[in-house]
XYZ file of C-alpha atoms in Angstrom:
567
model
C 59.278 58.970 18.819
C 58.633 57.340 15.552
C 55.829 54.759 15.499
C 54.423 52.449 12.785
C 50.377 52.262 11.863
C 49.450 48.448 12.059
C 48.129 48.092 8.157
C 52.129 49.777 6.738
C 52.994 47.027 9.236
C 50.542 44.306 7.453
C 51.951 45.908 4.168
C 55.344 44.399 5.545
C 54.883 41.509 6.942
C 52.524 40.847 3.077
C 55.978 42.048 1.043
C 57.985 39.799 3.173
C 56.259 37.045 2.334
C 55.760 37.156 -0.966
C 59.187 38.266 -1.581
C 60.323 35.028 -0.199
C 58.205 33.182 -1.685
C 55.182 31.859 0.029
C 53.005 32.783 -3.268
C 49.412 31.625 -1.102
C 49.920 33.647 2.619
C 50.662 36.041 1.395
C 47.395 36.360 -1.091
C 45.562 34.776 1.919
C 46.514 37.776 4.863
C 46.272 40.942 2.290
C 43.512 39.764 0.876
C 41.958 39.259 5.284
C 44.157 42.578 5.954
C 42.702 44.788 3.216
C 45.986 45.136 1.656
C 43.833 46.332 -1.495
C 42.440 48.624 -0.049
C 45.629 50.595 1.470
C 46.867 54.016 0.296
C 50.579 53.117 0.869
C 52.791 54.626 -2.341
C 53.755 50.664 -3.155
C 56.335 51.513 -5.258
C 58.818 53.815 -1.785
C 59.231 50.114 -0.324
C 62.730 48.896 -1.084
C 62.364 44.962 -1.282
C 64.016 43.277 2.691
C 61.889 46.479 3.854
C 60.896 44.515 7.213
C 63.703 42.883 7.958
C 65.262 45.787 7.969
C 62.765 47.082 9.946
C 63.468 44.485 12.612
C 67.507 44.848 11.995
C 67.446 48.226 12.463
C 65.824 48.415 16.340
C 67.925 45.504 16.817
C 70.474 47.170 16.957
C 68.678 50.128 18.955
C 67.914 47.882 21.225
C 71.308 46.567 21.581
C 72.804 50.802 21.212
C 70.629 50.895 23.732
C 71.222 48.699 26.569
C 75.499 49.167 25.921
C 75.211 53.102 26.364
C 73.003 53.586 29.003
C 73.425 54.539 32.707
C 76.747 56.396 34.184
C 79.549 53.125 32.397
C 81.786 54.673 31.014
C 83.358 51.912 30.028
C 82.558 51.566 26.305
C 83.371 47.803 24.436
C 83.408 48.647 20.328
C 82.158 44.586 20.723
C 78.065 45.581 21.125
C 78.059 41.410 21.536
C 77.017 40.989 25.074
C 72.970 40.082 24.701
C 72.061 37.095 22.296
C 68.799 38.597 20.454
C 65.639 36.032 21.719
C 67.019 39.131 25.061
C 66.448 41.967 22.273
C 62.881 40.620 22.040
C 61.776 39.678 25.197
C 63.519 41.675 28.065
C 63.001 45.948 28.615
C 66.212 48.527 27.737
C 66.576 48.806 31.480
C 67.107 44.719 32.063
C 69.273 45.104 28.693
C 71.609 46.542 30.566
C 71.400 45.232 33.612
C 72.734 42.293 31.489
C 75.792 43.739 29.583
C 77.094 45.724 32.713
C 76.609 42.544 34.366
C 79.204 40.983 32.098
C 81.020 44.225 31.339
C 82.048 43.640 35.001
C 82.687 39.769 34.513
C 85.193 40.544 31.641
C 87.048 42.876 33.746
C 87.438 40.443 35.711
C 88.784 38.361 33.592
C 91.430 40.612 31.959
C 94.342 38.991 30.239
C 97.909 40.134 31.278
C 99.278 42.966 29.610
C 101.340 40.747 27.495
C 98.294 37.931 26.585
C 97.644 41.261 24.398
C 100.802 41.856 22.509
C 100.499 38.471 21.700
C 97.581 38.104 21.084
C 97.586 41.414 18.635
C 100.626 40.163 17.232
C 98.721 36.317 16.143
C 96.025 39.389 14.907
C 97.764 40.562 12.121
C 99.791 37.646 11.213
C 95.701 36.194 10.376
C 94.590 39.830 8.800
C 98.022 39.404 6.302
C 96.892 35.362 5.454
C 93.555 36.427 5.196
C 95.275 40.241 2.193
C 96.555 37.169 1.003
C 94.007 34.694 0.378
C 91.477 38.378 -0.617
C 93.630 39.584 -3.220
C 94.254 35.959 -4.541
C 90.375 35.705 -4.307
C 90.610 38.892 -6.876
C 92.714 37.574 -9.453
C 91.203 34.609 -10.012
C 87.867 36.499 -9.859
C 88.972 39.064 -12.881
C 90.187 35.649 -14.534
C 86.096 34.782 -14.412
C 84.689 37.760 -16.622
C 87.216 37.277 -18.849
C 86.115 32.802 -19.477
C 82.365 34.780 -19.511
C 84.127 37.192 -22.134
C 85.150 34.608 -24.411
C 81.842 33.211 -23.468
C 79.939 35.527 -24.564
C 82.371 35.495 -27.633
C 81.808 31.569 -28.150
C 78.385 32.266 -28.234
C 77.790 34.187 -31.215
C 79.824 32.158 -33.284
C 77.399 28.830 -32.346
C 73.572 31.510 -33.123
C 76.149 31.721 -36.732
C 77.232 27.824 -37.645
C 74.411 26.294 -35.056
C 73.579 23.735 -38.035
C 77.235 22.589 -36.981
C 77.471 23.024 -33.665
C 74.350 20.542 -33.583
C 76.324 17.750 -35.743
C 79.347 17.697 -33.299
C 77.277 18.236 -29.978
C 74.542 14.966 -31.180
C 78.185 13.198 -30.636
C 80.173 14.754 -27.081
C 76.687 16.328 -25.353
C 76.609 12.748 -22.724
C 79.612 11.446 -22.114
C 80.545 15.518 -20.491
C 77.339 16.299 -18.147
C 76.730 16.445 -14.901
C 74.456 17.348 -12.787
C 73.651 14.921 -8.929
C 71.344 12.503 -10.682
C 70.827 8.770 -9.162
C 69.823 6.635 -10.043
C 67.441 4.594 -7.282
C 67.034 1.597 -9.875
C 70.556 0.896 -10.754
C 71.175 1.595 -6.716
C 69.023 -1.539 -6.090
C 70.323 -3.769 -8.220
C 74.150 -2.422 -6.495
C 74.735 -1.031 -9.322
C 77.016 2.633 -9.440
C 76.487 4.418 -6.807
C 75.143 7.653 -8.228
C 77.059 9.881 -10.850
C 78.104 13.135 -10.743
C 77.600 16.064 -13.509
C 79.739 18.931 -13.685
C 77.256 21.775 -14.049
C 80.623 23.325 -15.887
C 79.641 21.308 -19.161
C 76.152 21.496 -19.454
C 76.580 26.179 -19.508
C 79.672 24.446 -23.042
C 77.693 22.482 -23.778
C 73.827 22.688 -23.079
C 73.012 25.714 -23.118
C 70.753 27.221 -25.547
C 71.355 30.718 -26.894
C 69.922 33.658 -26.972
C 69.536 33.987 -30.423
C 66.629 31.030 -29.477
C 65.323 33.298 -27.027
C 62.635 35.536 -27.805
C 62.028 38.460 -25.200
C 58.399 39.454 -24.909
C 58.491 41.800 -22.585
C 55.500 44.677 -21.525
C 53.290 43.607 -18.186
C 55.023 45.741 -15.094
C 55.238 43.275 -11.960
C 55.870 39.806 -11.685
C 54.508 37.386 -14.706
C 52.567 34.762 -12.269
C 51.567 32.362 -14.744
C 51.288 31.456 -18.881
C 49.546 29.001 -20.812
C 50.339 27.736 -24.300
C 46.746 28.457 -27.214
C 45.965 24.291 -27.498
C 45.464 24.818 -30.613
C 47.676 27.761 -32.272
C 50.579 29.906 -31.986
C 49.123 32.407 -28.947
C 51.090 32.047 -25.750
C 48.525 33.202 -22.588
C 50.337 35.833 -19.413
C 49.621 36.625 -15.948
C 50.933 39.614 -13.876
C 50.924 40.798 -10.294
C 50.509 43.762 -13.402
C 46.523 44.257 -13.062
C 46.893 42.288 -16.695
C 46.626 39.106 -18.503
C 48.201 39.207 -22.084
C 48.393 37.128 -25.351
C 51.267 36.889 -27.900
C 51.301 36.221 -31.107
C 54.022 33.889 -31.311
C 55.586 33.558 -34.883
C 55.768 30.789 -36.757
C 58.915 28.644 -37.312
C 62.958 29.332 -35.152
C 63.643 32.444 -32.908
C 66.336 33.760 -35.574
C 64.052 33.423 -37.798
C 63.261 37.136 -39.988
C 59.757 37.218 -38.836
C 61.157 37.849 -35.142
C 62.402 40.163 -36.187
C 58.846 43.074 -35.885
C 57.381 43.780 -32.588
C 55.183 40.784 -30.688
C 51.366 41.369 -31.131
C 49.550 41.527 -27.884
C 46.581 42.072 -26.977
C 46.260 43.576 -23.271
C 43.766 42.229 -21.445
C 43.319 44.793 -18.276
C 41.476 43.119 -14.823
C 40.949 47.244 -13.354
C 39.012 50.361 -14.305
C 40.237 52.772 -11.781
C 44.610 53.015 -10.933
C 46.901 50.344 -12.117
C 48.819 49.133 -9.123
C 45.358 47.581 -7.820
C 46.902 44.944 -5.849
C 43.031 43.682 -5.765
C 43.432 42.158 -9.051
C 46.457 40.375 -8.736
C 45.791 37.754 -12.518
C 47.385 34.487 -10.357
C 46.139 31.708 -12.808
C 44.728 31.746 -15.876
C 43.427 28.337 -18.633
C 42.893 28.519 -22.259
C 39.326 26.156 -23.111
C 40.414 22.313 -25.106
C 40.224 24.096 -28.131
C 41.075 27.553 -27.709
C 38.253 29.957 -28.398
C 37.759 30.943 -24.673
C 40.814 32.394 -22.239
C 39.977 32.151 -18.655
C 41.738 34.102 -15.881
C 41.426 34.336 -12.433
C 42.081 36.883 -10.048
C 42.827 38.085 -6.543
C 40.012 40.666 -6.569
C 38.253 37.129 -6.513
C 36.079 37.664 -10.131
C 36.796 34.970 -13.407
C 36.983 36.037 -16.494
C 36.554 34.908 -19.678
C 37.422 36.680 -22.535
C 37.405 35.609 -26.023
C 41.464 34.168 -28.034
C 40.378 38.027 -29.845
C 41.242 39.881 -25.785
C 37.706 40.614 -25.945
C 35.687 40.254 -22.677
C 32.856 37.520 -23.219
C 32.166 36.975 -19.242
C 32.980 38.457 -15.589
C 32.486 35.594 -12.717
C 31.811 37.554 -9.811
C 31.095 35.023 -6.162
C 33.904 34.184 -4.736
C 34.673 35.980 -1.876
C 38.568 35.648 -1.964
C 41.690 35.644 -4.049
C 40.670 32.294 -7.394
C 44.002 29.764 -6.576
C 43.152 27.985 -9.144
C 40.959 27.629 -12.319
C 40.465 24.821 -14.867
C 37.727 24.265 -17.906
C 36.061 20.354 -18.191
C 37.714 18.903 -20.955
C 33.875 18.750 -23.144
C 34.481 23.224 -21.911
C 30.471 23.733 -21.216
C 31.910 24.215 -16.941
C 33.899 26.140 -16.052
C 35.568 25.611 -11.902
C 37.596 27.627 -10.082
C 39.452 27.057 -6.038
C 39.130 29.833 -3.521
C 40.713 31.688 -0.479
C 37.246 31.388 0.127
C 37.354 27.568 1.267
C 35.300 26.999 -2.438
C 34.706 25.220 -4.730
C 32.885 26.898 -8.257
C 31.671 24.814 -11.374
C 30.369 27.935 -13.867
C 28.132 27.512 -16.625
C 29.985 29.049 -19.780
C 26.703 28.808 -22.821
C 24.333 31.076 -19.531
C 27.526 32.901 -17.472
C 26.210 31.982 -14.009
C 27.281 29.694 -10.890
C 25.610 25.886 -11.169
C 26.878 24.698 -8.233
C 29.180 25.109 -4.861
C 30.931 22.943 -2.484
C 31.416 24.763 0.452
C 33.051 20.931 1.739
C 36.897 22.498 3.003
C 37.449 24.330 6.380
C 40.201 26.764 5.057
C 41.629 27.311 1.585
C 41.396 25.415 -1.481
C 44.570 25.269 -3.081
C 44.290 23.421 -6.595
C 41.134 22.382 -8.534
C 41.802 19.249 -11.067
C 39.634 17.185 -13.224
C 38.399 13.361 -13.106
C 36.632 14.297 -16.976
C 33.742 16.165 -18.028
C 31.359 16.178 -14.546
C 33.502 14.966 -11.181
C 36.698 16.317 -9.902
C 38.627 16.967 -6.801
C 39.937 19.764 -4.578
C 42.817 20.363 -2.152
C 43.500 22.811 0.750
C 45.411 24.395 3.480
C 43.285 22.210 5.941
C 45.397 18.471 5.001
C 42.144 17.273 3.330
C 41.279 15.814 -0.990
C 38.036 15.812 -1.478
C 36.451 14.204 -4.925
C 33.255 16.221 -5.951
C 30.958 15.853 -8.969
C 28.797 18.411 -10.325
C 24.987 17.319 -8.754
C 26.235 15.834 -5.609
C 25.838 18.015 -2.392
C 28.410 15.372 -0.635
C 32.110 14.322 -1.682
C 31.712 11.186 -3.606
C 35.187 10.400 -1.834
C 37.410 12.170 0.483
C 41.063 11.431 0.923
C 42.830 12.202 4.115
C 46.620 11.855 5.296
C 48.878 14.057 4.545
C 49.803 15.991 7.521
C 50.268 19.576 5.743
C 48.804 21.986 3.779
C 47.591 20.148 -0.258
C 49.913 21.949 -2.577
C 48.264 20.592 -6.177
C 46.745 17.703 -6.762
C 46.681 16.261 -10.877
C 45.133 13.664 -11.684
C 46.703 11.133 -15.036
C 45.214 10.299 -18.425
C 42.749 7.987 -17.984
C 41.339 9.096 -15.257
C 41.865 6.307 -12.949
C 44.795 7.398 -10.320
C 44.571 11.485 -8.226
C 48.557 12.412 -7.732
C 48.438 14.510 -4.697
C 51.692 17.071 -2.736
C 52.013 19.018 0.322
C 54.160 20.812 2.609
C 54.722 17.707 4.651
C 57.603 16.523 2.188
C 55.516 13.763 1.050
C 53.908 13.017 -2.428
C 50.310 10.653 -2.357
C 49.059 8.039 -5.141
C 45.052 7.781 -4.590
C 42.404 5.219 -6.124
C 38.837 5.997 -6.037
C 39.018 2.295 -5.420
C 40.161 2.267 -2.138
C 40.680 5.192 1.058
C 43.395 4.463 1.183
C 46.719 5.747 -0.243
C 48.566 3.735 -3.133
C 51.487 5.161 -2.194
C 53.285 6.885 -0.173
C 55.716 8.548 -2.149
C 58.266 10.191 0.755
C 62.132 11.117 -0.240
C 61.968 15.014 -0.512
C 63.596 16.138 2.256
C 61.062 19.636 2.475
C 57.670 21.003 0.562
C 56.677 19.982 -2.241
C 55.525 22.700 -4.386
C 53.349 20.920 -7.539
C 53.015 18.203 -9.567
C 52.924 16.203 -13.028
C 52.609 13.378 -14.572
C 53.993 12.626 -18.382
C 51.214 12.065 -21.016
C 51.940 8.372 -21.014
C 50.210 5.394 -21.058
C 46.704 4.706 -19.852
C 44.042 6.674 -21.798
C 46.918 9.183 -23.647
C 47.733 9.248 -27.068
C 51.278 7.719 -26.222
C 49.045 3.995 -24.007
C 52.766 1.610 -24.125
C 55.094 4.362 -22.565
C 55.306 4.411 -19.139
C 53.480 6.154 -16.830
C 55.655 8.663 -14.713
C 54.928 11.258 -12.220
C 56.985 13.966 -11.137
C 57.514 16.302 -8.028
C 58.880 19.383 -7.633
C 60.012 20.891 -4.309
C 61.529 23.671 -2.564
C 64.460 21.108 -1.597
C 65.162 21.770 -4.915
C 65.875 18.951 -6.612
C 62.782 17.519 -8.523
C 62.021 13.473 -9.074
C 60.034 11.702 -11.036
C 57.903 8.679 -9.727
C 58.111 4.704 -10.614
C 54.066 4.934 -10.549
C 53.704 0.841 -10.166
C 55.956 0.095 -7.718
C 56.083 3.986 -5.962
C 59.552 4.200 -6.033
C 62.533 7.159 -7.345
C 64.042 6.846 -11.048
C 65.670 10.037 -11.112
C 66.407 12.587 -8.422
C 66.939 15.694 -10.627
C 70.351 17.752 -8.685
C 70.503 20.649 -11.567
C 69.114 23.360 -9.560
C 69.818 25.446 -6.507
C 67.373 26.736 -5.425
C 62.899 26.047 -5.290
C 61.250 24.599 -7.804
C 58.133 26.826 -8.776
C 57.290 24.743 -12.682
C 57.397 21.361 -14.042
C 56.493 20.214 -16.678
C 56.025 17.662 -18.696
C 56.767 18.052 -23.351
C 53.860 16.775 -25.820
C 55.728 13.251 -26.676
C 56.332 13.200 -22.957
C 60.209 12.313 -23.624
C 60.788 15.647 -22.105
C 60.673 17.708 -18.694
C 60.935 21.452 -18.070
C 61.477 22.798 -14.635
C 62.475 25.923 -13.736
C 62.970 27.668 -10.361
C 64.478 30.200 -8.192
C 68.046 29.863 -9.215
C 66.157 31.811 -12.605
C 67.605 28.336 -14.546
C 65.385 26.703 -16.444
C 66.384 22.940 -17.294
C 64.996 20.439 -19.605
C 65.465 16.987 -19.118
C 65.384 13.924 -20.588
C 63.702 11.410 -19.061
C 65.204 8.191 -20.409
C 67.865 8.767 -19.126
C 66.991 11.581 -16.593
C 69.843 14.162 -17.179
C 70.355 18.059 -19.072
C 70.341 18.875 -22.486
C 69.189 22.159 -22.147
C 69.075 25.054 -19.864
C 68.594 28.593 -19.804
C 69.598 31.249 -17.614
C 67.679 34.416 -17.465
C 67.265 37.511 -15.007
C 64.310 36.455 -12.333
C 63.109 33.817 -10.284
C 60.560 31.107 -12.927
C 56.793 30.579 -11.509
C 55.868 29.269 -13.995
C 56.809 27.058 -17.891
C 54.930 26.744 -20.643
C 55.060 23.845 -23.960
C 54.185 24.655 -27.157
C 51.468 21.719 -28.035
C 54.420 20.633 -31.456
C 56.590 21.116 -28.196
C 59.334 22.783 -30.140
C 58.581 25.910 -28.750
C 58.484 26.661 -24.305
C 57.357 29.288 -22.410
C 58.747 30.734 -18.693
C 57.563 33.751 -16.810
C 59.578 34.978 -14.250
C 59.985 37.525 -11.638
C 61.647 40.471 -13.945
C 57.971 41.337 -15.194
C 59.208 38.954 -18.762
C 57.825 36.171 -20.635
C 60.523 34.267 -22.545
C 60.365 31.887 -25.524
C 63.004 29.486 -26.249
C 63.416 27.204 -29.252
C 63.594 22.967 -28.660
C 65.727 21.073 -30.402
C 67.044 18.430 -30.538
């Protein structure tokens, strides 16, 4: 009999979690199961292997139950058994269930005339279905022809871009359609939420291919990307155990400068095999002046590199994968959060750890500095702690979430802390009180990430309204009025979980990236799509450059794209 080893099963479970988008769970399970030590040739395992394996097992049990014994009267439709029976009962019990149901079927067998009538009706239904199928195929063929025409139009769009932009300014906003709910209007008895057609988005707002630069080189999913805050360097981190620093030429993507290959420096996180899963680059962050890049890896090590790609130091104390890594504004400390339940502050001058914070009872998922000496951490233990360098206990504890806390972010002033969780809520906290200020409950599935707009007190745009954005597995992005704790807009342009959101530097636009392979750029003021781009893989992270005229996105199909943004 063919058998499967525990290490093989563990790898199948790891792959299932990874392919299903459960990134945190995959890393945690992989670390505890020792996936990095597996001798399995991972390239031989097809996508969806665990589901296929289980389905094959169920089919085998079903066949065995129907075929065993001396019962020669076999039915073609093996629908006598429920899936739960297949899992909880052995073949002998399953066979008895099948036998009893077959006997019951024989006793209630319909008359021959009824069978004839049923056959006639079945044939009629099949004929109708065939006609419908032919109609659908004709419509598909027409759709393909339309796509070809759209491609030709896109080429013309690139050649006559300036003219097209002038045209678009007159017509774009009346025909745009994504379901956008303005809850303020609804509260005042205003109009119902608008329905905005997806076809008009494609026609009027799609970023043309000549405004896109595709960066190839990674050999696995690209999990993270970040623009250098002071220049045209773009960093990316991948499951191929490398980070890369790309030198992006100035100017539009369709300029002659972009015809040349992009200069890239490869930051290798391995010394031997190139397929070491333990070296996945899970997170990265530039310091404030853009001179140093920090990367966090599945091997539990943080590394600091110069912008030229030279390894400056390796920070080794965590005992599990690093999920989050942040520089403080001053640039003298680096903060890391790990599956080992701890957060560590590293002294950059010495290259040594300064303090380890061991307050959580489960993996630390995110960390964020409030200022240069205090910060917050969150965990799968549902808790949030505010800590300070030099203090041995948290200076504040926030309890209230009923599920894993996936992300935390301080607002520009450092006075408000936002959090989001698997409990479908986002919450806003203040150091001035123990209880939350607002409990934001409009999402219907897990909220994966949150971002504050670069506006309000403490920002470069103090007179603009402060807005919080949240992205969820329910495929929506929501913009929140922070003072009232109410939704400003619900942005419903995606079809799958939204993993990343990012405000433009001026706060006027929000970019969102989803597993539906699409990136949308929304007007924050109007709550509607102004630009969109469809790639060939799910999007893990989005990042704006300092000038707000380029957006980078990293994809599950191993590529990074840079897109021009002009209105």
